[in-house]
PDB file of N, CA and C in Angstrom:
ATOM      1  N   MET A   1      15.001   0.381   3.679  1.00  0.00           N
ATOM      2  CA  MET A   1      14.067   0.247   2.577  1.00  0.00           C
ATOM      3  C   MET A   1      12.977   1.306   2.655  1.00  0.00           C
ATOM      4  N   LYS A   2      12.579   1.717   3.847  1.00  0.00           N
ATOM      5  CA  LYS A   2      11.464   2.649   4.002  1.00  0.00           C
ATOM      6  C   LYS A   2      11.652   3.957   3.225  1.00  0.00           C
ATOM      7  N   PRO A   3      12.860   4.578   3.223  1.00  0.00           N
ATOM      8  CA  PRO A   3      12.998   5.820   2.450  1.00  0.00           C
ATOM      9  C   PRO A   3      12.704   5.638   0.960  1.00  0.00           C
ATOM     10  N   VAL A   4      13.010   4.475   0.417  1.00  0.00           N
ATOM     11  CA  VAL A   4      12.733   4.211  -0.996  1.00  0.00           C
ATOM     12  C   VAL A   4      11.242   4.324  -1.264  1.00  0.00           C
ATOM     13  N   PHE A   5      10.442   3.683  -0.434  1.00  0.00           N
ATOM     14  CA  PHE A   5       8.993   3.737  -0.625  1.00  0.00           C
ATOM     15  C   PHE A   5       8.456   5.139  -0.363  1.00  0.00           C
ATOM     16  N   GLY A   6       9.001   5.820   0.632  1.00  0.00           N
ATOM     17  CA  GLY A   6       8.579   7.192   0.918  1.00  0.00           C
ATOM     18  C   GLY A   6       8.901   8.130  -0.225  1.00  0.00           C
ATOM     19  N   ASP A   7      10.105   8.005  -0.772  1.00  0.00           N
ATOM     20  CA  ASP A   7      10.502   8.841  -1.910  1.00  0.00           C
ATOM     21  C   ASP A   7       9.601   8.584  -3.112  1.00  0.00           C
ATOM     22  N   TYR A   8       9.334   7.326  -3.383  1.00  0.00           N
ATOM     23  CA  TYR A   8       8.482   6.977  -4.513  1.00  0.00           C
ATOM     24  C   TYR A   8       7.052   7.468  -4.285  1.00  0.00           C
ATOM     25  N   SER A   9       6.559   7.301  -3.072  1.00  0.00           N
ATOM     26  CA  SER A   9       5.212   7.748  -2.729  1.00  0.00           C
ATOM     27  C   SER A   9       5.063   9.253  -2.954  1.00  0.00           C
ATOM     28  N   ARG A  10       6.047  10.020  -2.491  1.00  0.00           N
ATOM     29  CA  ARG A  10       6.003  11.484  -2.691  1.00  0.00           C
ATOM     30  C   ARG A  10       6.038  11.832  -4.176  1.00  0.00           C
ATOM     31  N   ARG A  11       6.868  11.139  -4.927  1.00  0.00           N
ATOM     32  CA  ARG A  11       6.965  11.407  -6.366  1.00  0.00           C
ATOM     33  C   ARG A  11       5.618  11.143  -7.050  1.00  0.00           C
ATOM     34  N   GLN A  12       4.989  10.034  -6.711  1.00  0.00           N
ATOM     35  CA  GLN A  12       3.698   9.703  -7.312  1.00  0.00           C
ATOM     36  C   GLN A  12       2.632  10.724  -6.933  1.00  0.00           C
ATOM     37  N   ARG A  13       2.618  11.126  -5.665  1.00  0.00           N
ATOM     38  CA  ARG A  13       1.648  12.128  -5.204  1.00  0.00           C
ATOM     39  C   ARG A  13       1.889  13.463  -5.904  1.00  0.00           C
ATOM     40  N   ASP A  14       3.155  13.898  -5.942  1.00  0.00           N
ATOM     41  CA  ASP A  14       3.481  15.204  -6.523  1.00  0.00           C
ATOM     42  C   ASP A  14       3.186  15.274  -8.016  1.00  0.00           C
ATOM     43  N   SER A  15       3.201  14.127  -8.689  1.00  0.00           N
ATOM     44  CA  SER A  15       2.893  14.107 -10.120  1.00  0.00           C
ATOM     45  C   SER A  15       1.412  13.802 -10.375  1.00  0.00           C
ATOM     46  N   ASN A  16       0.617  13.790  -9.296  1.00  0.00           N
ATOM     47  CA  ASN A  16      -0.819  13.480  -9.386  1.00  0.00           C
ATOM     48  C   ASN A  16      -1.088  12.129 -10.043  1.00  0.00           C
ATOM     49  N   THR A  17      -0.177  11.188  -9.818  1.00  0.00           N
ATOM     50  CA  THR A  17      -0.331   9.850 -10.364  1.00  0.00           C
ATOM     51  C   THR A  17      -1.070   8.938  -9.400  1.00  0.00           C
ATOM     52  N   TYR A  18      -0.671   8.975  -8.124  1.00  0.00           N
ATOM     53  CA  TYR A  18      -1.285   8.113  -7.115  1.00  0.00           C
ATOM     54  C   TYR A  18      -0.974   8.679  -5.742  1.00  0.00           C
ATOM     55  N   ASP A  19      -1.932   8.579  -4.840  1.00  0.00           N
ATOM     56  CA  ASP A  19      -1.725   9.050  -3.473  1.00  0.00           C
ATOM     57  C   ASP A  19      -1.853   7.866  -2.522  1.00  0.00           C
ATOM     58  N   PHE A  20      -0.709   7.374  -2.051  1.00  0.00           N
ATOM     59  CA  PHE A  20      -0.688   6.223  -1.157  1.00  0.00           C
ATOM     60  C   PHE A  20      -1.258   6.552   0.221  1.00  0.00           C
ATOM     61  N   GLN A  21      -1.474   7.816   0.512  1.00  0.00           N
ATOM     62  CA  GLN A  21      -2.010   8.243   1.807  1.00  0.00           C
ATOM     63  C   GLN A  21      -3.491   8.620   1.723  1.00  0.00           C
ATOM     64  N   MET A  22      -4.157   8.246   0.656  1.00  0.00           N
ATOM     65  CA  MET A  22      -5.542   8.652   0.438  1.00  0.00           C
ATOM     66  C   MET A  22      -6.488   8.174   1.537  1.00  0.00           C
ATOM     67  N   GLY A  23      -6.192   7.037   2.154  1.00  0.00           N
ATOM     68  CA  GLY A  23      -7.075   6.525   3.205  1.00  0.00           C
ATOM     69  C   GLY A  23      -7.326   7.537   4.308  1.00  0.00           C
ATOM     70  N   GLY A  24      -6.313   8.337   4.631  1.00  0.00           N
ATOM     71  CA  GLY A  24      -6.463   9.344   5.672  1.00  0.00           C
ATOM     72  C   GLY A  24      -7.174  10.601   5.203  1.00  0.00           C
ATOM     73  N   LYS A  25      -7.378  10.727   3.903  1.00  0.00           N
ATOM     74  CA  LYS A  25      -7.995  11.932   3.329  1.00  0.00           C
ATOM     75  C   LYS A  25      -9.390  11.686   2.775  1.00  0.00           C
ATOM     76  N   ILE A  26      -9.725  10.437   2.547  1.00  0.00           N
ATOM     77  CA  ILE A  26     -10.946  10.120   1.811  1.00  0.00           C
ATOM     78  C   ILE A  26     -12.209  10.647   2.492  1.00  0.00           C
ATOM     79  N   GLY A  27     -12.235  10.634   3.814  1.00  0.00           N
ATOM     80  CA  GLY A  27     -13.399  11.162   4.529  1.00  0.00           C
ATOM     81  C   GLY A  27     -13.653  12.618   4.190  1.00  0.00           C
ATOM     82  N   TYR A  28     -12.599  13.416   4.160  1.00  0.00           N
ATOM     83  CA  TYR A  28     -12.716  14.832   3.809  1.00  0.00           C
ATOM     84  C   TYR A  28     -13.265  14.985   2.392  1.00  0.00           C
ATOM     85  N   PHE A  29     -12.731  14.207   1.453  1.00  0.00           N
ATOM     86  CA  PHE A  29     -13.175  14.324   0.067  1.00  0.00           C
ATOM     87  C   PHE A  29     -14.628  13.900  -0.101  1.00  0.00           C
ATOM     88  N   LEU A  30     -15.019  12.850   0.568  1.00  0.00           N
ATOM     89  CA  LEU A  30     -16.421  12.420   0.491  1.00  0.00           C
ATOM     90  C   LEU A  30     -17.345  13.499   1.047  1.00  0.00           C
ATOM     91  N   ASP A  31     -16.968  14.058   2.183  1.00  0.00           N
ATOM     92  CA  ASP A  31     -17.751  15.128   2.806  1.00  0.00           C
ATOM     93  C   ASP A  31     -17.827  16.351   1.895  1.00  0.00           C
ATOM     94  N   SER A  32     -16.709  16.720   1.293  1.00  0.00           N
ATOM     95  CA  SER A  32     -16.695  17.908   0.425  1.00  0.00           C
ATOM     96  C   SER A  32     -17.504  17.692  -0.852  1.00  0.00           C
ATOM     97  N   CYS A  33     -17.777  16.432  -1.194  1.00  0.00           N
ATOM     98  CA  CYS A  33     -18.635  16.125  -2.345  1.00  0.00           C
ATOM     99  C   CYS A  33     -20.102  16.000  -1.944  1.00  0.00           C
ATOM    100  N   GLY A  34     -20.387  16.232  -0.662  1.00  0.00           N
ATOM    101  CA  GLY A  34     -21.764  16.185  -0.192  1.00  0.00           C
ATOM    102  C   GLY A  34     -22.249  14.803   0.202  1.00  0.00           C
ATOM    103  N   LEU A  35     -21.344  13.854   0.340  1.00  0.00           N
ATOM    104  CA  LEU A  35     -21.731  12.508   0.745  1.00  0.00           C
ATOM    105  C   LEU A  35     -21.641  12.368   2.259  1.00  0.00           C
ATOM    106  N   SER A  36     -22.465  11.507   2.808  1.00  0.00           N
ATOM    107  CA  SER A  36     -22.447  11.246   4.249  1.00  0.00           C
ATOM    108  C   SER A  36     -21.844   9.871   4.495  1.00  0.00           C
ATOM    109  N   ILE A  37     -20.869   9.823   5.378  1.00  0.00           N
ATOM    110  CA  ILE A  37     -20.273   8.541   5.737  1.00  0.00           C
ATOM    111  C   ILE A  37     -21.212   7.847   6.714  1.00  0.00           C
ATOM    112  N   VAL A  38     -21.671   6.655   6.333  1.00  0.00           N
ATOM    113  CA  VAL A  38     -22.587   5.907   7.190  1.00  0.00           C
ATOM    114  C   VAL A  38     -21.871   4.769   7.916  1.00  0.00           C
ATOM    115  N   TYR A  39     -20.693   4.412   7.450  1.00  0.00           N
ATOM    116  CA  TYR A  39     -19.919   3.358   8.107  1.00  0.00           C
ATOM    117  C   TYR A  39     -18.448   3.547   7.756  1.00  0.00           C
ATOM    118  N   GLU A  40     -17.599   3.397   8.766  1.00  0.00           N
ATOM    119  CA  GLU A  40     -16.162   3.535   8.541  1.00  0.00           C
ATOM    120  C   GLU A  40     -15.433   2.553   9.449  1.00  0.00           C
ATOM    121  N   GLU A  41     -14.465   1.879   8.886  1.00  0.00           N
ATOM    122  CA  GLU A  41     -13.721   0.889   9.660  1.00  0.00           C
ATOM    123  C   GLU A  41     -12.295   0.772   9.111  1.00  0.00           C
ATOM    124  N   ASN A  42     -11.342   0.598  10.006  1.00  0.00           N
ATOM    125  CA  ASN A  42      -9.977   0.272   9.620  1.00  0.00           C
ATOM    126  C   ASN A  42      -9.845  -1.240   9.727  1.00  0.00           C
ATOM    127  N   ARG A  43      -9.417  -1.876   8.649  1.00  0.00           N
ATOM    128  CA  ARG A  43      -9.373  -3.339   8.630  1.00  0.00           C
ATOM    129  C   ARG A  43      -7.962  -3.857   8.406  1.00  0.00           C
ATOM    130  N   ASN A  44      -7.688  -4.998   9.009  1.00  0.00           N
ATOM    131  CA  ASN A  44      -6.501  -5.748   8.635  1.00  0.00           C
ATOM    132  C   ASN A  44      -6.820  -6.454   7.332  1.00  0.00           C
ATOM    133  N   ASP A  45      -5.807  -6.841   6.620  1.00  0.00           N
ATOM    134  CA  ASP A  45      -5.990  -7.523   5.355  1.00  0.00           C
ATOM    135  C   ASP A  45      -4.867  -8.541   5.226  1.00  0.00           C
ATOM    136  N   PRO A  46      -5.164  -9.775   4.854  1.00  0.00           N
ATOM    137  CA  PRO A  46      -4.125 -10.802   4.824  1.00  0.00           C
ATOM    138  C   PRO A  46      -3.030 -10.557   3.787  1.00  0.00           C
ATOM    139  N   GLU A  47      -3.275  -9.656   2.840  1.00  0.00           N
ATOM    140  CA  GLU A  47      -2.269  -9.369   1.819  1.00  0.00           C
ATOM    141  C   GLU A  47      -1.602  -8.012   2.017  1.00  0.00           C
ATOM    142  N   ILE A  48      -2.299  -7.067   2.599  1.00  0.00           N
ATOM    143  CA  ILE A  48      -1.819  -5.686   2.666  1.00  0.00           C
ATOM    144  C   ILE A  48      -1.434  -5.268   4.076  1.00  0.00           C
ATOM    145  N   ALA A  49      -2.213  -5.626   5.057  1.00  0.00           N
ATOM    146  CA  ALA A  49      -2.011  -5.118   6.423  1.00  0.00           C
ATOM    147  C   ALA A  49      -2.155  -6.265   7.422  1.00  0.00           C
ATOM    148  N   PHE A  50      -1.044  -6.886   7.739  1.00  0.00           N
ATOM    149  CA  PHE A  50      -1.066  -8.045   8.634  1.00  0.00           C
ATOM    150  C   PHE A  50       0.246  -8.113   9.404  1.00  0.00           C
ATOM    151  N   ASN A  51       0.247  -8.897  10.451  1.00  0.00           N
ATOM    152  CA  ASN A  51       1.453  -9.125  11.248  1.00  0.00           C
ATOM    153  C   ASN A  51       1.829 -10.596  11.173  1.00  0.00           C
ATOM    154  N   GLY A  52       3.120 -10.876  11.297  1.00  0.00           N
ATOM    155  CA  GLY A  52       3.609 -12.246  11.251  1.00  0.00           C
ATOM    156  C   GLY A  52       3.968 -12.659   9.841  1.00  0.00           C
ATOM    157  N   LYS A  53       4.354 -13.906   9.703  1.00  0.00           N
ATOM    158  CA  LYS A  53       4.768 -14.450   8.411  1.00  0.00           C
ATOM    159  C   LYS A  53       3.571 -14.589   7.474  1.00  0.00           C
ATOM    160  N   ALA A  54       3.762 -14.150   6.247  1.00  0.00           N
ATOM    161  CA  ALA A  54       2.705 -14.265   5.240  1.00  0.00           C
ATOM    162  C   ALA A  54       2.605 -15.707   4.747  1.00  0.00           C
ATOM    163  N   GLU A  55       1.410 -16.090   4.358  1.00  0.00           N
ATOM    164  CA  GLU A  55       1.216 -17.390   3.720  1.00  0.00           C
ATOM    165  C   GLU A  55       1.965 -17.393   2.387  1.00  0.00           C
ATOM    166  N   ASN A  56       2.341 -18.572   1.922  1.00  0.00           N
ATOM    167  CA  ASN A  56       3.085 -18.681   0.658  1.00  0.00           C
ATOM    168  C   ASN A  56       2.320 -18.066  -0.509  1.00  0.00           C
ATOM    169  N   ARG A  57       1.008 -18.226  -0.525  1.00  0.00           N
ATOM    170  CA  ARG A  57       0.218 -17.655  -1.631  1.00  0.00           C
ATOM    171  C   ARG A  57       0.290 -16.126  -1.626  1.00  0.00           C
ATOM    172  N   ILE A  58       0.401 -15.526  -0.443  1.00  0.00           N
ATOM    173  CA  ILE A  58       0.515 -14.068  -0.331  1.00  0.00           C
ATOM    174  C   ILE A  58       1.875 -13.614  -0.846  1.00  0.00           C
ATOM    175  N   ILE A  59       2.909 -14.338  -0.491  1.00  0.00           N
ATOM    176  CA  ILE A  59       4.256 -13.997  -0.969  1.00  0.00           C
ATOM    177  C   ILE A  59       4.314 -14.120  -2.487  1.00  0.00           C
ATOM    178  N   ARG A  60       3.714 -15.162  -3.046  1.00  0.00           N
ATOM    179  CA  ARG A  60       3.666 -15.300  -4.513  1.00  0.00           C
ATOM    180  C   ARG A  60       2.887 -14.143  -5.143  1.00  0.00           C
ATOM    181  N   SER A  61       1.792 -13.740  -4.505  1.00  0.00           N
ATOM    182  CA  SER A  61       1.009 -12.605  -5.026  1.00  0.00           C
ATOM    183  C   SER A  61       1.837 -11.331  -5.040  1.00  0.00           C
ATOM    184  N   TRP A  62       2.593 -11.085  -3.961  1.00  0.00           N
ATOM    185  CA  TRP A  62       3.444  -9.901  -3.915  1.00  0.00           C
ATOM    186  C   TRP A  62       4.563  -9.986  -4.947  1.00  0.00           C
ATOM    187  N   ASP A  63       5.109 -11.167  -5.157  1.00  0.00           N
ATOM    188  CA  ASP A  63       6.143 -11.347  -6.172  1.00  0.00           C
ATOM    189  C   ASP A  63       5.587 -10.965  -7.547  1.00  0.00           C
ATOM    190  N   ARG A  64       4.399 -11.445  -7.865  1.00  0.00           N
ATOM    191  CA  ARG A  64       3.762 -11.096  -9.146  1.00  0.00           C
ATOM    192  C   ARG A  64       3.412  -9.608  -9.202  1.00  0.00           C
ATOM    193  N   ARG A  65       2.972  -9.055  -8.076  1.00  0.00           N
ATOM    194  CA  ARG A  65       2.639  -7.632  -8.029  1.00  0.00           C
ATOM    195  C   ARG A  65       3.876  -6.784  -8.348  1.00  0.00           C
ATOM    196  N   PHE A  66       5.001  -7.151  -7.757  1.00  0.00           N
ATOM    197  CA  PHE A  66       6.237  -6.417  -8.042  1.00  0.00           C
ATOM    198  C   PHE A  66       6.564  -6.452  -9.532  1.00  0.00           C
ATOM    199  N   GLU A  67       6.313  -7.560 -10.190  1.00  0.00           N
ATOM    200  CA  GLU A  67       6.623  -7.668 -11.617  1.00  0.00           C
ATOM    201  C   GLU A  67       5.757  -6.734 -12.462  1.00  0.00           C
ATOM    202  N   ARG A  68       4.650  -6.279 -11.925  1.00  0.00           N
ATOM    203  CA  ARG A  68       3.782  -5.324 -12.638  1.00  0.00           C
ATOM    204  C   ARG A  68       4.073  -3.873 -12.267  1.00  0.00           C
ATOM    205  N   MET A  69       5.019  -3.656 -11.370  1.00  0.00           N
ATOM    206  CA  MET A  69       5.337  -2.301 -10.901  1.00  0.00           C
ATOM    207  C   MET A  69       6.360  -1.639 -11.829  1.00  0.00           C
ATOM    208  N   PHE A  70       5.961  -1.354 -13.038  1.00  0.00           N
ATOM    209  CA  PHE A  70       6.873  -0.817 -14.041  1.00  0.00           C
ATOM    210  C   PHE A  70       7.422   0.555 -13.657  1.00  0.00           C
ATOM    211  N   LYS A  71       6.568   1.419 -13.144  1.00  0.00           N
ATOM    212  CA  LYS A  71       7.023   2.768 -12.765  1.00  0.00           C
ATOM    213  C   LYS A  71       7.983   2.717 -11.581  1.00  0.00           C
ATOM    214  N   PHE A  72       7.726   1.827 -10.629  1.00  0.00           N
ATOM    215  CA  PHE A  72       8.614   1.672  -9.477  1.00  0.00           C
ATOM    216  C   PHE A  72       9.972   1.131  -9.938  1.00  0.00           C
ATOM    217  N   ARG A  73       9.961   0.177 -10.859  1.00  0.00           N
ATOM    218  CA  ARG A  73      11.197  -0.379 -11.420  1.00  0.00           C
ATOM    219  C   ARG A  73      11.978   0.722 -12.140  1.00  0.00           C
ATOM    220  N   GLU A  74      11.266   1.525 -12.907  1.00  0.00           N
ATOM    221  CA  GLU A  74      11.898   2.639 -13.630  1.00  0.00           C
ATOM    222  C   GLU A  74      12.493   3.646 -12.641  1.00  0.00           C
ATOM    223  N   PHE A  75      11.773   3.933 -11.571  1.00  0.00           N
ATOM    224  CA  PHE A  75      12.215   4.881 -10.550  1.00  0.00           C
ATOM    225  C   PHE A  75      13.513   4.416  -9.896  1.00  0.00           C
ATOM    226  N   LEU A  76      13.622   3.132  -9.583  1.00  0.00           N
ATOM    227  CA  LEU A  76      14.782   2.603  -8.866  1.00  0.00           C
ATOM    228  C   LEU A  76      15.927   2.162  -9.766  1.00  0.00           C
ATOM    229  N   GLY A  77      15.611   1.736 -10.970  1.00  0.00           N
ATOM    230  CA  GLY A  77      16.607   1.059 -11.793  1.00  0.00           C
ATOM    231  C   GLY A  77      16.557  -0.428 -11.467  1.00  0.00           C
ATOM    232  N   GLU A  78      16.953  -1.246 -12.427  1.00  0.00           N
ATOM    233  CA  GLU A  78      16.775  -2.697 -12.298  1.00  0.00           C
ATOM    234  C   GLU A  78      17.476  -3.298 -11.080  1.00  0.00           C
ATOM    235  N   GLU A  79      18.715  -2.938 -10.855  1.00  0.00           N
ATOM    236  CA  GLU A  79      19.471  -3.543  -9.750  1.00  0.00           C
ATOM    237  C   GLU A  79      18.849  -3.217  -8.391  1.00  0.00           C
ATOM    238  N   ASP A  80      18.555  -1.942  -8.158  1.00  0.00           N
ATOM    239  CA  ASP A  80      17.947  -1.550  -6.880  1.00  0.00           C
ATOM    240  C   ASP A  80      16.533  -2.108  -6.743  1.00  0.00           C
ATOM    241  N   PHE A  81      15.810  -2.160  -7.855  1.00  0.00           N
ATOM    242  CA  PHE A  81      14.464  -2.730  -7.826  1.00  0.00           C
ATOM    243  C   PHE A  81      14.501  -4.179  -7.346  1.00  0.00           C
ATOM    244  N   GLN A  82      15.398  -4.975  -7.922  1.00  0.00           N
ATOM    245  CA  GLN A  82      15.502  -6.383  -7.529  1.00  0.00           C
ATOM    246  C   GLN A  82      15.912  -6.517  -6.063  1.00  0.00           C
ATOM    247  N   SER A  83      16.789  -5.641  -5.608  1.00  0.00           N
ATOM    248  CA  SER A  83      17.230  -5.659  -4.213  1.00  0.00           C
ATOM    249  C   SER A  83      16.073  -5.333  -3.268  1.00  0.00           C
ATOM    250  N   VAL A  84      15.314  -4.294  -3.587  1.00  0.00           N
ATOM    251  CA  VAL A  84      14.164  -3.900  -2.759  1.00  0.00           C
ATOM    252  C   VAL A  84      13.109  -5.004  -2.769  1.00  0.00           C
ATOM    253  N   LYS A  85      12.872  -5.573  -3.927  1.00  0.00           N
ATOM    254  CA  LYS A  85      11.895  -6.661  -4.034  1.00  0.00           C
ATOM    255  C   LYS A  85      12.297  -7.829  -3.136  1.00  0.00           C
ATOM    256  N   ARG A  86      13.554  -8.250  -3.205  1.00  0.00           N
ATOM    257  CA  ARG A  86      14.029  -9.362  -2.365  1.00  0.00           C
ATOM    258  C   ARG A  86      13.872  -9.035  -0.881  1.00  0.00           C
ATOM    259  N   GLU A  87      14.273  -7.812  -0.499  1.00  0.00           N
ATOM    260  CA  GLU A  87      14.174  -7.414   0.906  1.00  0.00           C
ATOM    261  C   GLU A  87      12.713  -7.389   1.367  1.00  0.00           C
ATOM    262  N   PHE A  88      11.835  -6.870   0.529  1.00  0.00           N
ATOM    263  CA  PHE A  88      10.413  -6.800   0.863  1.00  0.00           C
ATOM    264  C   PHE A  88       9.832  -8.200   1.046  1.00  0.00           C
ATOM    265  N   LEU A  89      10.104  -9.083   0.099  1.00  0.00           N
ATOM    266  CA  LEU A  89       9.581 -10.447   0.190  1.00  0.00           C
ATOM    267  C   LEU A  89      10.169 -11.185   1.388  1.00  0.00           C
ATOM    268  N   ASP A  90      11.439 -10.922   1.695  1.00  0.00           N
ATOM    269  CA  ASP A  90      12.057 -11.517   2.889  1.00  0.00           C
ATOM    270  C   ASP A  90      11.351 -11.037   4.156  1.00  0.00           C
ATOM    271  N   CYS A  91      10.987  -9.762   4.196  1.00  0.00           N
ATOM    272  CA  CYS A  91      10.258  -9.228   5.361  1.00  0.00           C
ATOM    273  C   CYS A  91       8.922  -9.944   5.529  1.00  0.00           C
ATOM    274  N   LEU A  92       8.217 -10.149   4.428  1.00  0.00           N
ATOM    275  CA  LEU A  92       6.920 -10.825   4.499  1.00  0.00           C
ATOM    276  C   LEU A  92       7.057 -12.274   4.952  1.00  0.00           C
ATOM    277  N   SER A  93       8.229 -12.854   4.729  1.00  0.00           N
ATOM    278  CA  SER A  93       8.484 -14.249   5.094  1.00  0.00           C
ATOM    279  C   SER A  93       8.933 -14.410   6.538  1.00  0.00           C
ATOM    280  N   ASN A  94       9.091 -13.309   7.240  1.00  0.00           N
ATOM    281  CA  ASN A  94       9.636 -13.329   8.590  1.00  0.00           C
ATOM    282  C   ASN A  94       8.516 -13.393   9.632  1.00  0.00           C
ATOM    283  N   GLU A  95       8.684 -14.268  10.607  1.00  0.00           N
ATOM    284  CA  GLU A  95       7.705 -14.392  11.701  1.00  0.00           C
ATOM    285  C   GLU A  95       7.516 -13.077  12.462  1.00  0.00           C
ATOM    286  N   ASN A  96       8.550 -12.234  12.470  1.00  0.00           N
ATOM    287  CA  ASN A  96       8.507 -10.970  13.215  1.00  0.00           C
ATOM    288  C   ASN A  96       7.999  -9.794  12.383  1.00  0.00           C
ATOM    289  N   HIS A  97       7.510 -10.075  11.180  1.00  0.00           N
ATOM    290  CA  HIS A  97       6.980  -9.012  10.323  1.00  0.00           C
ATOM    291  C   HIS A  97       5.831  -8.293  11.033  1.00  0.00           C
ATOM    292  N   THR A  98       5.859  -6.962  10.994  1.00  0.00           N
ATOM    293  CA  THR A  98       4.754  -6.168  11.531  1.00  0.00           C
ATOM    294  C   THR A  98       4.346  -5.122  10.504  1.00  0.00           C
ATOM    295  N   SER A  99       3.090  -4.804  10.509  1.00  0.00           N
ATOM    296  CA  SER A  99       2.552  -3.784   9.623  1.00  0.00           C
ATOM    297  C   SER A  99       1.888  -2.707  10.469  1.00  0.00           C
ATOM    298  N   SER A 100       2.173  -1.463  10.157  1.00  0.00           N
ATOM    299  CA  SER A 100       1.558  -0.352  10.894  1.00  0.00           C
ATOM    300  C   SER A 100       0.445   0.294  10.077  1.00  0.00           C
ATOM    301  N   THR A 101       0.040  -0.353   9.027  1.00  0.00           N
ATOM    302  CA  THR A 101      -0.981   0.210   8.156  1.00  0.00           C
ATOM    303  C   THR A 101      -2.269  -0.611   8.255  1.00  0.00           C
ATOM    304  N   PHE A 102      -3.281  -0.161   7.562  1.00  0.00           N
ATOM    305  CA  PHE A 102      -4.558  -0.853   7.546  1.00  0.00           C
ATOM    306  C   PHE A 102      -5.275  -0.469   6.265  1.00  0.00           C
ATOM    307  N   VAL A 103      -6.314  -1.190   5.967  1.00  0.00           N
ATOM    308  CA  VAL A 103      -7.163  -0.885   4.821  1.00  0.00           C
ATOM    309  C   VAL A 103      -8.349  -0.087   5.341  1.00  0.00           C
ATOM    310  N   LYS A 104      -8.597   1.055   4.732  1.00  0.00           N
ATOM    311  CA  LYS A 104      -9.720   1.921   5.116  1.00  0.00           C
ATOM    312  C   LYS A 104     -10.958   1.454   4.355  1.00  0.00           C
ATOM    313  N   TYR A 105     -11.999   1.139   5.100  1.00  0.00           N
ATOM    314  CA  TYR A 105     -13.262   0.687   4.533  1.00  0.00           C
ATOM    315  C   TYR A 105     -14.327   1.709   4.894  1.00  0.00           C
ATOM    316  N   ILE A 106     -14.952   2.296   3.871  1.00  0.00           N
ATOM    317  CA  ILE A 106     -15.949   3.351   4.094  1.00  0.00           C
ATOM    318  C   ILE A 106     -17.165   3.109   3.205  1.00  0.00           C
ATOM    319  N   VAL A 107     -18.327   3.303   3.781  1.00  0.00           N
ATOM    320  CA  VAL A 107     -19.571   3.315   3.017  1.00  0.00           C
ATOM    321  C   VAL A 107     -20.129   4.723   3.152  1.00  0.00           C
ATOM    322  N   ALA A 108     -20.417   5.351   2.006  1.00  0.00           N
ATOM    323  CA  ALA A 108     -20.964   6.713   2.013  1.00  0.00           C
ATOM    324  C   ALA A 108     -22.192   6.760   1.105  1.00  0.00           C
ATOM    325  N   ARG A 109     -23.090   7.668   1.433  1.00  0.00           N
ATOM    326  CA  ARG A 109     -24.331   7.818   0.662  1.00  0.00           C
ATOM    327  C   ARG A 109     -24.594   9.279   0.356  1.00  0.00           C
ATOM    328  N   LYS A 110     -25.363   9.455  -0.698  1.00  0.00           N
ATOM    329  CA  LYS A 110     -25.882  10.789  -0.971  1.00  0.00           C
ATOM    330  C   LYS A 110     -26.953  11.075   0.067  1.00  0.00           C
ATOM    331  N   PRO A 111     -27.030  12.321   0.546  1.00  0.00           N
ATOM    332  CA  PRO A 111     -28.080  12.648   1.541  1.00  0.00           C
ATOM    333  C   PRO A 111     -29.477  12.546   0.949  1.00  0.00           C
TER     334      PRO A 111
END
């Protein structure tokens, strides 16, 4: 499943639609705009960046989120989209689920 998300991520970035890797770049952009980072933290998040089985409400949220992913559905086609969605939700339902990502939290100020 990972190559599907990587391929889609590159397509979105290359078309200047969305950059899924922005968390690693945001500090540079803030600095280049003349802002000073006063606080920075990598956070776990119960919906985005967590380990173990997701709560049922989180799985329902992801199910609804997938239904709003029109561009991703278009990119994959309906059959592959449904397959990826099922696999993704199954992963979230697994006790052995692990996430290697985090939510970037930054507070920046004008000097």
